[in-house]
Short mmCIF file of C-alpha atoms in Angstrom, two decimals:
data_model
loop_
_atom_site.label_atom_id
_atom_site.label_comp_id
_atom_site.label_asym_id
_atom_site.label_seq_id
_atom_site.Cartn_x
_atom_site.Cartn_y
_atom_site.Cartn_z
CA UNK A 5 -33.30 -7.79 48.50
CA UNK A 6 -34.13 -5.46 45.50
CA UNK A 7 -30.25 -3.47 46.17
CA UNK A 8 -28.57 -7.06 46.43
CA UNK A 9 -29.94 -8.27 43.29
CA UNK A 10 -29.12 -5.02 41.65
CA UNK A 11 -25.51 -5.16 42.92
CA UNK A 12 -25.45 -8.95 41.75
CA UNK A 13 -26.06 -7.78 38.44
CA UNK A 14 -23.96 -5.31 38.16
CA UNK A 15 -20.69 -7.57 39.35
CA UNK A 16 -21.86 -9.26 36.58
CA UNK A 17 -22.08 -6.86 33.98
CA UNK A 18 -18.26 -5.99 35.15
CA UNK A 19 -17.30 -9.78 34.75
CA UNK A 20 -18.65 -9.94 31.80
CA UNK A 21 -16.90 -6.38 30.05
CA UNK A 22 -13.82 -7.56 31.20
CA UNK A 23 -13.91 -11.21 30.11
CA UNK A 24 -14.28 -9.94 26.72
CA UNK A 25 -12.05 -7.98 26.40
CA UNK A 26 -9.41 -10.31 27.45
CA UNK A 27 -10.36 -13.19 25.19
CA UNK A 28 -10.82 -10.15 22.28
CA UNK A 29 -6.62 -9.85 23.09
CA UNK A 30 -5.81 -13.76 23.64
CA UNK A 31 -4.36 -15.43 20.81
CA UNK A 32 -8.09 -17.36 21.17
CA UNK A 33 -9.69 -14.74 20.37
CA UNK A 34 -12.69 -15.05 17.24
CA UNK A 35 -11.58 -14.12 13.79
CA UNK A 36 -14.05 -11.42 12.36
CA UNK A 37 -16.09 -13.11 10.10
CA UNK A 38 -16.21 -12.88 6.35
CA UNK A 39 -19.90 -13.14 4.80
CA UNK A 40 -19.91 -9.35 4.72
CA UNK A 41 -17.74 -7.36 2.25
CA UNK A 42 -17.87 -4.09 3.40
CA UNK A 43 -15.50 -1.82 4.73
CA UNK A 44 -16.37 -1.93 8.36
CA UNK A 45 -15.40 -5.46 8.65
CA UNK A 46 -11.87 -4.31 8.01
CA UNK A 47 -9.56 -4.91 11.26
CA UNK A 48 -8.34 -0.98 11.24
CA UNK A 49 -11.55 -0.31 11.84
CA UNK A 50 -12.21 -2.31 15.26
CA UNK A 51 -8.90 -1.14 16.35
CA UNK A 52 -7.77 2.19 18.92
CA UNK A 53 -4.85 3.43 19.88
CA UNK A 54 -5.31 2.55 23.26
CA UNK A 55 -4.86 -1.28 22.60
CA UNK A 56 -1.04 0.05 21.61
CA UNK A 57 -0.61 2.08 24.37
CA UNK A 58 1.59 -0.48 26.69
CA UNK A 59 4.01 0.51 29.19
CA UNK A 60 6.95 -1.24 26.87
CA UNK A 61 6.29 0.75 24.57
CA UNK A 62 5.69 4.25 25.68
CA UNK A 63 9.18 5.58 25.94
CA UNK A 64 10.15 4.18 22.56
CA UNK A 65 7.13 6.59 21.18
CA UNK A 66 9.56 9.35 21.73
CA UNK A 67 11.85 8.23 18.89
CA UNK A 68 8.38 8.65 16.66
CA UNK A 69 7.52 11.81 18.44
CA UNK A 70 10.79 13.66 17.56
CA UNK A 71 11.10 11.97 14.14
CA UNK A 72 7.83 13.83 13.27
CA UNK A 73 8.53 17.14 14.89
CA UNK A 74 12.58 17.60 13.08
CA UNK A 75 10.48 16.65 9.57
CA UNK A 76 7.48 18.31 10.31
CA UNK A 77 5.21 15.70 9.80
CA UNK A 78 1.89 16.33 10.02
CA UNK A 79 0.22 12.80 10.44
CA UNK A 80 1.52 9.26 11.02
CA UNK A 81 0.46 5.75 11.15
CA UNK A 82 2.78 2.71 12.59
CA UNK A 83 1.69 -1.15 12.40
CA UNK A 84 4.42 -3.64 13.88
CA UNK A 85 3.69 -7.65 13.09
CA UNK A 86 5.65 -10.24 14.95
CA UNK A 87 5.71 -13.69 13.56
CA UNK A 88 2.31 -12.84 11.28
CA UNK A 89 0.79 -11.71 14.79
CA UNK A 90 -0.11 -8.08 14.54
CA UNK A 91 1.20 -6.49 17.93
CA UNK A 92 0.79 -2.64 17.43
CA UNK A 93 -0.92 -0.22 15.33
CA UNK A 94 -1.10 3.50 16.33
CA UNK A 95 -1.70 6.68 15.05
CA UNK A 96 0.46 9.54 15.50
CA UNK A 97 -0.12 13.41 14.65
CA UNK A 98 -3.47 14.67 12.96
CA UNK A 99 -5.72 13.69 9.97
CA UNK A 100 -5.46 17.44 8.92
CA UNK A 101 -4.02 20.81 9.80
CA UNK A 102 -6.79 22.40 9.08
CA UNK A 103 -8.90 21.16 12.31
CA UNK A 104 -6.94 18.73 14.28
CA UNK A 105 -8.23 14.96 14.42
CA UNK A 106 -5.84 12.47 15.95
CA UNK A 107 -4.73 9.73 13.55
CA UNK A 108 -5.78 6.54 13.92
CA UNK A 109 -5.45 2.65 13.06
CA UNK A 110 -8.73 3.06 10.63
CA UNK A 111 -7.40 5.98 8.49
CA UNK A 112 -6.33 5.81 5.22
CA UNK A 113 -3.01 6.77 3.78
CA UNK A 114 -2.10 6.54 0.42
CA UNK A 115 0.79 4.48 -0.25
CA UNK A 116 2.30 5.32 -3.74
CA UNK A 117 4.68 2.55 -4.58
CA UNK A 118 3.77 -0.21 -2.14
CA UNK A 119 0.94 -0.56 -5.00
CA UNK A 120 3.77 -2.24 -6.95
CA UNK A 121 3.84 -5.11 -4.43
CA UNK A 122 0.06 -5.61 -5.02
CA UNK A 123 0.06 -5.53 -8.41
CA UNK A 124 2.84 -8.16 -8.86
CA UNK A 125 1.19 -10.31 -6.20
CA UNK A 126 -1.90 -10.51 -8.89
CA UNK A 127 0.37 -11.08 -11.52
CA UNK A 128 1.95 -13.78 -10.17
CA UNK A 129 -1.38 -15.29 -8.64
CA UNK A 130 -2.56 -15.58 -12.60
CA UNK A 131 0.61 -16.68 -13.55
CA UNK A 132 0.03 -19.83 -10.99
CA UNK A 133 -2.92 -20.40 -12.41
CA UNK A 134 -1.62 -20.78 -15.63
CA UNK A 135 -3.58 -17.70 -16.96
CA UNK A 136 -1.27 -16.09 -18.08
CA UNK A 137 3.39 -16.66 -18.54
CA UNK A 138 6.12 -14.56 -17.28
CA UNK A 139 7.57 -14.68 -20.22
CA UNK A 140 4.71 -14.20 -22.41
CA UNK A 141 5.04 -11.15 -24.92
CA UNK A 142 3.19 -7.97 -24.17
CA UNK A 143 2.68 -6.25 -27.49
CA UNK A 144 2.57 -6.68 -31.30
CA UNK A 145 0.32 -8.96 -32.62
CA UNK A 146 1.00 -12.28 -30.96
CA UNK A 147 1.48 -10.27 -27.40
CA UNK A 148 -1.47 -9.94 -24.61
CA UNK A 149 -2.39 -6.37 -25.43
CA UNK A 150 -2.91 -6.76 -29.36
CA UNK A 151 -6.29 -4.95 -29.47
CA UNK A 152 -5.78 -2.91 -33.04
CA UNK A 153 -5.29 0.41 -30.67
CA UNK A 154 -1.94 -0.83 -29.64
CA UNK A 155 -0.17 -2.13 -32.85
CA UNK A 156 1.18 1.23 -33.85
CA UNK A 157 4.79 0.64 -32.57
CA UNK A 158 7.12 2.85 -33.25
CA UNK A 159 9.91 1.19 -31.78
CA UNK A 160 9.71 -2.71 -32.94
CA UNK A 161 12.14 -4.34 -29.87
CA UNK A 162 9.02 -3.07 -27.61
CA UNK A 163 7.28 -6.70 -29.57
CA UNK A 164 10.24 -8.60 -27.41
CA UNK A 165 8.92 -7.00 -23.86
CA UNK A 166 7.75 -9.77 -21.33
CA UNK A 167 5.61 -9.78 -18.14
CA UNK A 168 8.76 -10.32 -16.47
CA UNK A 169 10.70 -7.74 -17.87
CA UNK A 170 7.67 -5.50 -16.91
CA UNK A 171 7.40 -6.98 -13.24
CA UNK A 172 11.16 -6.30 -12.84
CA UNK A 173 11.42 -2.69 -14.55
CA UNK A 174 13.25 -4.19 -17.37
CA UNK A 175 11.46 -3.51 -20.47
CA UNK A 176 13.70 -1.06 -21.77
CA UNK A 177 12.41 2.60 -20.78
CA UNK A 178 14.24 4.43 -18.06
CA UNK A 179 12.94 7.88 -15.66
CA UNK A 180 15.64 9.67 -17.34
CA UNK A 181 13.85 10.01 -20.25
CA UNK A 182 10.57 11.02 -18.76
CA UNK A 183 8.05 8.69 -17.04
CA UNK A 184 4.88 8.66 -19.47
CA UNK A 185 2.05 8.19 -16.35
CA UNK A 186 3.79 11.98 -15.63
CA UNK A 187 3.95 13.68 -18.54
CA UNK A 188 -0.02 14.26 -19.05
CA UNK A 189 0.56 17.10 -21.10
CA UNK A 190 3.00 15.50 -23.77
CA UNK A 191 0.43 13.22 -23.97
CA UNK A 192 -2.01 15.48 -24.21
CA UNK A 193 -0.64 17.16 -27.59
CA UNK A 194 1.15 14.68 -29.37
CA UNK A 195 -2.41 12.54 -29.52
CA UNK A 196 -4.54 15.64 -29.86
CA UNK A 197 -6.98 15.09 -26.69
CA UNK A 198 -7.94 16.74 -23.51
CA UNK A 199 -7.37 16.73 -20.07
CA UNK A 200 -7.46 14.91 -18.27
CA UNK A 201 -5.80 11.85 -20.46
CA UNK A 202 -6.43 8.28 -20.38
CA UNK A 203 -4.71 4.91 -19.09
CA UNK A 204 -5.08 3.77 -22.72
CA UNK A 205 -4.27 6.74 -24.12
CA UNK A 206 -0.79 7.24 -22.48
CA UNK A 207 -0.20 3.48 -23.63
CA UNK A 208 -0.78 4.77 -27.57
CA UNK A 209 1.71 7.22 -27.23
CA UNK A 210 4.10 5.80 -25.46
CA UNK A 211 4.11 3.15 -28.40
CA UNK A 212 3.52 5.13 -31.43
CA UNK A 213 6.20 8.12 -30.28
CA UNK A 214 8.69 6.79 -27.92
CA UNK A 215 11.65 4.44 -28.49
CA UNK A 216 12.73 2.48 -25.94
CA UNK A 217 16.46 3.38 -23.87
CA UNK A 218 17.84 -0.31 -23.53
CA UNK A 219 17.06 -3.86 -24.92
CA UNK A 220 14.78 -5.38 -22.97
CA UNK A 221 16.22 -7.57 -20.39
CA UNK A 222 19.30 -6.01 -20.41
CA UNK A 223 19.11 -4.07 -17.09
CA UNK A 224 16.40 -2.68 -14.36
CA UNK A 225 15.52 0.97 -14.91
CA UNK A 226 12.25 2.16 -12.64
CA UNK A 227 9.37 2.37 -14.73
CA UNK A 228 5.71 3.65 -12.93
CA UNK A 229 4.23 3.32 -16.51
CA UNK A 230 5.82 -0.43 -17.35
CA UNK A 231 3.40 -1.56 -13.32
CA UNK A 232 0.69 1.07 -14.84
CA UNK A 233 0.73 -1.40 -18.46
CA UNK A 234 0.56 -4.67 -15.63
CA UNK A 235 -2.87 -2.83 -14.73
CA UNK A 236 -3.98 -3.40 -17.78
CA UNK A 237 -2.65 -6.66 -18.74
CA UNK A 238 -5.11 -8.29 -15.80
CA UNK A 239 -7.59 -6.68 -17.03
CA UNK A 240 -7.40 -8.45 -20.59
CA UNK A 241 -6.49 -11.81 -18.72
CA UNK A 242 -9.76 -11.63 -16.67
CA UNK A 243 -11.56 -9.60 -18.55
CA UNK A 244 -12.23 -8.05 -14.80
CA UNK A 245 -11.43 -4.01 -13.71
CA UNK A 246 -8.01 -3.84 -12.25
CA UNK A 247 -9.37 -2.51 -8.84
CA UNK A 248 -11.97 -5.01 -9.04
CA UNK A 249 -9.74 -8.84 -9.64
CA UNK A 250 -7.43 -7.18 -6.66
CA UNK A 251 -10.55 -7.14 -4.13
CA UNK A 252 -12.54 -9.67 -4.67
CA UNK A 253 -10.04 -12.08 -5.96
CA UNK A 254 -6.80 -11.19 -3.33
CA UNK A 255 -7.92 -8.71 -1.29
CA UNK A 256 -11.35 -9.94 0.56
CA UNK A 257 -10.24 -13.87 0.79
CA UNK A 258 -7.94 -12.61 3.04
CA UNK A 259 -10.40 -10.56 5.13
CA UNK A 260 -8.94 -7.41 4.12
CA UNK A 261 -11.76 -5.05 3.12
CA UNK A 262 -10.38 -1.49 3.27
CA UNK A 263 -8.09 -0.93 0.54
CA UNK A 264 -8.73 1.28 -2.92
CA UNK A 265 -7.66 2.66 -5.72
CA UNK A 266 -7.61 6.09 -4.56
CA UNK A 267 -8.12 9.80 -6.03
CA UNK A 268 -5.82 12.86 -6.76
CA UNK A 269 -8.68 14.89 -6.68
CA UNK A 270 -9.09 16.91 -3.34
CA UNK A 271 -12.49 16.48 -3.42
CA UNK A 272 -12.76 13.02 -3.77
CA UNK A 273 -11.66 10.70 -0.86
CA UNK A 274 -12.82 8.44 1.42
CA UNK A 275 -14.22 9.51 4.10
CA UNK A 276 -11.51 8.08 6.96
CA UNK A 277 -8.96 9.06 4.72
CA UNK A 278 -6.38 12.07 5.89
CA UNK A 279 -5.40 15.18 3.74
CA UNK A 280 -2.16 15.33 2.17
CA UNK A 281 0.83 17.82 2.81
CA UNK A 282 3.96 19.02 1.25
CA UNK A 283 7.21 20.82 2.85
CA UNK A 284 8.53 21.28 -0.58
CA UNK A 285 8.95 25.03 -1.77
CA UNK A 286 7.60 23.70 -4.74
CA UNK A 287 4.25 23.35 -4.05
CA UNK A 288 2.09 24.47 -7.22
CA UNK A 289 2.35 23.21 -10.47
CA UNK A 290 -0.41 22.82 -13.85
CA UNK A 291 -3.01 20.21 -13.26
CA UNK A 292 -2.62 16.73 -15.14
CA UNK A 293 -6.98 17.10 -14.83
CA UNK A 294 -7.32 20.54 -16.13
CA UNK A 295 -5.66 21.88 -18.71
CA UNK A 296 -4.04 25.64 -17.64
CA UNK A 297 -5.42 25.49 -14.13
CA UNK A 298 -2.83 25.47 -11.33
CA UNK A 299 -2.88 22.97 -8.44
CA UNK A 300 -1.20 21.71 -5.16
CA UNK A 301 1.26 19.26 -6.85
CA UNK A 302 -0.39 16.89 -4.25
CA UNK A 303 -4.26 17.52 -5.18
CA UNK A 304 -3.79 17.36 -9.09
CA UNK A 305 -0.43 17.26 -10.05
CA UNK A 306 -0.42 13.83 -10.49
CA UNK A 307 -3.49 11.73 -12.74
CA UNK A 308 -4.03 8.60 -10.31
CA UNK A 309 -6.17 7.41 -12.85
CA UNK A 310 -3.19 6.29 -14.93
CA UNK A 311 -1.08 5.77 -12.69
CA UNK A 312 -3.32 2.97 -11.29
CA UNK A 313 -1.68 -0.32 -10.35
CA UNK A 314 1.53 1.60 -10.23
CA UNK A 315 0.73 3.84 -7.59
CA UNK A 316 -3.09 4.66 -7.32
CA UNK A 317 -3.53 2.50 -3.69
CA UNK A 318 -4.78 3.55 0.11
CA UNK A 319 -4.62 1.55 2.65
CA UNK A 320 -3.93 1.51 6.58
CA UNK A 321 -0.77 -0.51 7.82
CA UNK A 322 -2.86 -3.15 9.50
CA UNK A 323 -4.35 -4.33 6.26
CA UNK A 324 -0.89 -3.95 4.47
CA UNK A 325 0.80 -6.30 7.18
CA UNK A 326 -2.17 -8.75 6.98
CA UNK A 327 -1.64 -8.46 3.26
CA UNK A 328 2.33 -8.99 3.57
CA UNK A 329 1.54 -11.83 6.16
CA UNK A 330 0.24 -14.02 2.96
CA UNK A 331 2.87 -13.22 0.68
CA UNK A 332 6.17 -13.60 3.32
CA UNK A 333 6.99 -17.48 2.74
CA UNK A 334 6.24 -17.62 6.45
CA UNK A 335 4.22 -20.37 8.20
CA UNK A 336 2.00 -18.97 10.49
CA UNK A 337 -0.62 -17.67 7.90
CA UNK A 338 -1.19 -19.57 5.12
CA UNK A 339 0.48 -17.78 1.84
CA UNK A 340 -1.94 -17.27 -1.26
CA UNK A 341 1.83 -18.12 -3.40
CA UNK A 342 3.96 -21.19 -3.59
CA UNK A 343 7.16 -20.90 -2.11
CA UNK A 344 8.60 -21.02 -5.34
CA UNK A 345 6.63 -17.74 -6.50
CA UNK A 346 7.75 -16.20 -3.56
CA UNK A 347 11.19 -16.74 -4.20
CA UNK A 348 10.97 -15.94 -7.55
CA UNK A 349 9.37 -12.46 -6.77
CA UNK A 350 12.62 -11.88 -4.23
CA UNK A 351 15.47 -13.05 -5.97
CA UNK A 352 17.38 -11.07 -7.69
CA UNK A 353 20.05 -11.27 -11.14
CA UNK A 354 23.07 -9.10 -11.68
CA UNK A 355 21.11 -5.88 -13.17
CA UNK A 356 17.77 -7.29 -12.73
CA UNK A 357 15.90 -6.16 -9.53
CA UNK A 358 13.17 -8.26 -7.69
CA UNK A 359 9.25 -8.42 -8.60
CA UNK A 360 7.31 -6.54 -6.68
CA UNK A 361 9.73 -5.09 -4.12
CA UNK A 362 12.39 -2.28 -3.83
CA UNK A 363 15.14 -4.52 -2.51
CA UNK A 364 15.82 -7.97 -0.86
CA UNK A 365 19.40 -8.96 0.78
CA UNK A 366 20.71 -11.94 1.65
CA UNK A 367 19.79 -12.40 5.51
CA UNK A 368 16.14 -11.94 4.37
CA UNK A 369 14.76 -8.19 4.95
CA UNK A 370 12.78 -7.52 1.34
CA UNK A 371 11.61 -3.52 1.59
CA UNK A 372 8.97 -1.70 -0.62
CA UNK A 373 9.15 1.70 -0.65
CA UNK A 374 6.47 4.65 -1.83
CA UNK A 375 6.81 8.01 -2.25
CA UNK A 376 4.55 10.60 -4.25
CA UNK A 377 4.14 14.13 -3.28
CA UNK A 378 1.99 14.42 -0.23
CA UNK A 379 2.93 10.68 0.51
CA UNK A 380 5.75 8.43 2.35
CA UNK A 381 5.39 4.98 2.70
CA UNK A 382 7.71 2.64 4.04
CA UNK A 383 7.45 -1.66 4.32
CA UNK A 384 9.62 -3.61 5.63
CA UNK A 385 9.80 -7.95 6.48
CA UNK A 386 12.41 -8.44 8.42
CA UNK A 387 14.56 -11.09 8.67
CA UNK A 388 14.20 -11.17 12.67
CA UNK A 389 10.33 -11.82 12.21
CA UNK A 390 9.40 -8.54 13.02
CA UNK A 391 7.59 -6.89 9.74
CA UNK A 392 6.35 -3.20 10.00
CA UNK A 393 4.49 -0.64 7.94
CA UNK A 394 5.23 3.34 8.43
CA UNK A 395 2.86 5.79 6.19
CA UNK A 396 3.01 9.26 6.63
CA UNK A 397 0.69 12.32 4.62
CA UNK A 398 3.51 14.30 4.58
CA UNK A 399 6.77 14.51 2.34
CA UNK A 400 9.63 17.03 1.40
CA UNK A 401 12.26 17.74 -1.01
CA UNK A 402 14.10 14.60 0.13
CA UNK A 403 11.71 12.48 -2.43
CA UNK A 404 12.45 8.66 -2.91
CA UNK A 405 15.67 8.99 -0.07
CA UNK A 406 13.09 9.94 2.96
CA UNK A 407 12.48 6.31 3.29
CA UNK A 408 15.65 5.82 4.62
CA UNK A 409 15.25 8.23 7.32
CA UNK A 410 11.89 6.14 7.54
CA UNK A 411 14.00 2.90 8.01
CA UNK A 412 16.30 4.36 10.49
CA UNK A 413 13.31 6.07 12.85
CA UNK A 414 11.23 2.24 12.76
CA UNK A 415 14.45 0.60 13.74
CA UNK A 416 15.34 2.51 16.83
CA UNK A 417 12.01 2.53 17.77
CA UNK A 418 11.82 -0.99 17.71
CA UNK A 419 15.32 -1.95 19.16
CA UNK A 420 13.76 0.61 22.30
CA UNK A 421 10.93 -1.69 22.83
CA UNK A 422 12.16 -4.22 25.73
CA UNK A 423 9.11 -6.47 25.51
CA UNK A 424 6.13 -7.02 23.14
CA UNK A 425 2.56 -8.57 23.68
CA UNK A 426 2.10 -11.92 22.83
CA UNK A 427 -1.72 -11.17 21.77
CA UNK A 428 -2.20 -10.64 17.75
CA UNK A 429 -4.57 -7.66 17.10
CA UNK A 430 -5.53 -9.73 13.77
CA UNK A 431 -8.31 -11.50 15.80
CA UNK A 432 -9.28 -8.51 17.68
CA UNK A 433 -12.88 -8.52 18.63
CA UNK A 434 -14.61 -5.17 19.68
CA UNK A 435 -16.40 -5.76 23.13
CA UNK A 436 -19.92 -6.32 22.85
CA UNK A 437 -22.27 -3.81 24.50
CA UNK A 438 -23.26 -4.12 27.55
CA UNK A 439 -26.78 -5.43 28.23
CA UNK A 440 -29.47 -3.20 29.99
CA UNK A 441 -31.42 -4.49 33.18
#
């Protein structure tokens, strides 16, 4: 009687594993909850790659596979959403060369330019609230920064610069004349301070010693520094840290707790984030932290402290595509913009690009790119309903054009894939353990 009743409970135990796990992948599955804001209720965290490892999908892996070995790619992550139902996420390569750890759904990557989509998204989320205009001035004394600090202005048609022109890369100031977040040591001697400089103090100088390259309005010109000046525009609005309005007031409503502002500084990372490589012969360069001292571009080349809202955040592609799934115009998940915001934010005027992303078209794919050395990041909503995120901790001397060779890798994997799972990894719930007898 004793080995029956032992056997009994062990069919039971089986039923039991099992059950859960296939309600955790129904679409019935329980949502994670939300009373707890830390970063282990984050949905990259309850996630494997095994729960991506399906048989439709395997063969299609090789596209990914080859991709990483002709670019030498040392780590990858790949998240794939299908009508706002997350249906893969999957690591690919290592964490680091120096002792291999297999990427994985929890690590995180930074994602350089993608920021830009976050930061607009809080823009226009105050701008809906009416606290704040798009075309409310900037500078000068009637403008949104007009703390004392900022009223030396060199060039007066900076007064005329709007929130808009700033959220499309309009304001007037172009790369070719040098991106202020990236020239630390201009900075540095023209305001007579140290390393490493300032948000605040990159803003002075840019106003008291630059002049501007076009009216403002007049055309798009990509501008890190015009997003980085965005950072600090919510921060007078809310009188809230940048980082700080983005997660609790965007980030955590939408049960996404696993995204920072990260760190250039090699010592200084989260600990499930991966290390950073470069394929670039030019590796080295002087340290925007330390004045004289010579770094990997990649650990010090670049301050993330001002660079900020332009291009400071990590993330995992889960969380981005739970992110995007709010901000699409789609109806499955219930957007945190109107559908007139969203528009806005995607349309597009001759010369004037869209808010927030890289590029829109006209059957409905928007794409925001990233790229920073050490970093590619690639996101995509397409038109088909079929959204994906690609980061990799790798990049090369192809800069800003990788993430085309990005696009083309994600859409021949995908075309590949004959069938996908009609489960959404969103609502994935970790099996409970099992009970002792």
């Amino acid at each position: 009687m004793v080995q029956k009743s032992t056997f009994k409970k062990i069919i039971i135990i089986v039923i039991v594993f099992f059950a859960e796990i296939f309600i955790s992948l129904s679409d019935r599955a329980v949502t994670i909850g939300t009373s707890e804001t830390s970063n282990e209720m984050a949905i990259s965290r309850k996630l494997n790659n095994q729960l991506s490892s399906y048989q439709s999908v395997r063969k299609a892996e090789g596209e990914i596979n080859d991709f990483m070995k002709k670019w030498d790619i040392t780590g990858a992550s790949v998240a794939i959403m299908k009508d706002e139902r997350l249906i893969y996420a999957k690591g690919f390569g290592s964490t680091k060369k120096e002792s291999f750890e297999q990427v994985k759904p929890m690590h995180l990557f930074r994602i350089a330019s993608v920021s830009k989509l976050i930061t607009s998204t809080a823009i226009m989320q105050l701008a809906e609230e009416d606290q704040l205009a798009l075309d409310q001035e900037v500078f000068g004394e009637d403008g949104i920064l007009n703390q004392q600090k900022y009223l030396s202005i060199k060039d007066q048609r900076v007064k005329n610069i709007t929130i808009y022109h700033l959220l499309t890369h309009s304001a007037g100031w172009s790369k070719s004349s040098g991106d202020p977040v990236f020239m630390p040591y201009s900075v540095m001697k023209k305001m007579n301070v140290s390393l490493p400089v300032d948000l605040e103090t990159t803003i002075e100088y840019t106003l008291q010693h630059r002049t501007l390259d076009f009216e403002p309005g007049s055309k798009s010109s990509y501008s890190n520094f015009g997003y980085a000046v965005l950072g600090k525009v919510i921060e007078k609005i809310t009188g809230m840290g940048y980082e700080n309005y983005v997660v609790t007031q965007i980030l955590n409503p939408l049960d996404i707790y696993d995204m920072h502002l990260g760190s250039t500084n090699r010592n200084i990372k989260f600990s499930n984030e991966v290390n950073y490589y470069s394929n670039s012969p030019f590796k080295k360069v002087y340290s925007s932290l330390n004045e004289n001292e010579i770094v990997l571009r990649q650990y010090g080349g670049n301050n993330f402290q001002v660079l900020g809202a332009a291009g400071a955040w990590v993330a995992t592609p889960a969380e981005l595509l739970k992110f995007l799934a709010h901000i699409d115009g789609n109806m499955n998940k219930k957007d945190i913009l109107s559908r007139e915001t969203i528009k806005t934010m995607v349309n597009t005027q001759p010369g004037i690009g869209p808010i927030g992303w890289i590029r829109t078209d006209e059957k409905g794919a928007w794409i925001r790119t990233g790229t920073l050395t050490g970093t590619s990041a690639l996101l995509k909503k397409g038109a088909d309903g079929i959204s994906w995120v690609m980061l990799l901790n790798t990049s090369n001397t192809m800069r800003h054009d990788f993430t085309d060779n990005i696009n083309t890798v994600m859409t021949d994997f995908i075309e590949k894939v004959d069938y996908w799972p009609v489960y959404d990894l969103f609502n994935y719930k970790e099996p409970s353990p099992l009970y002792a007898y």
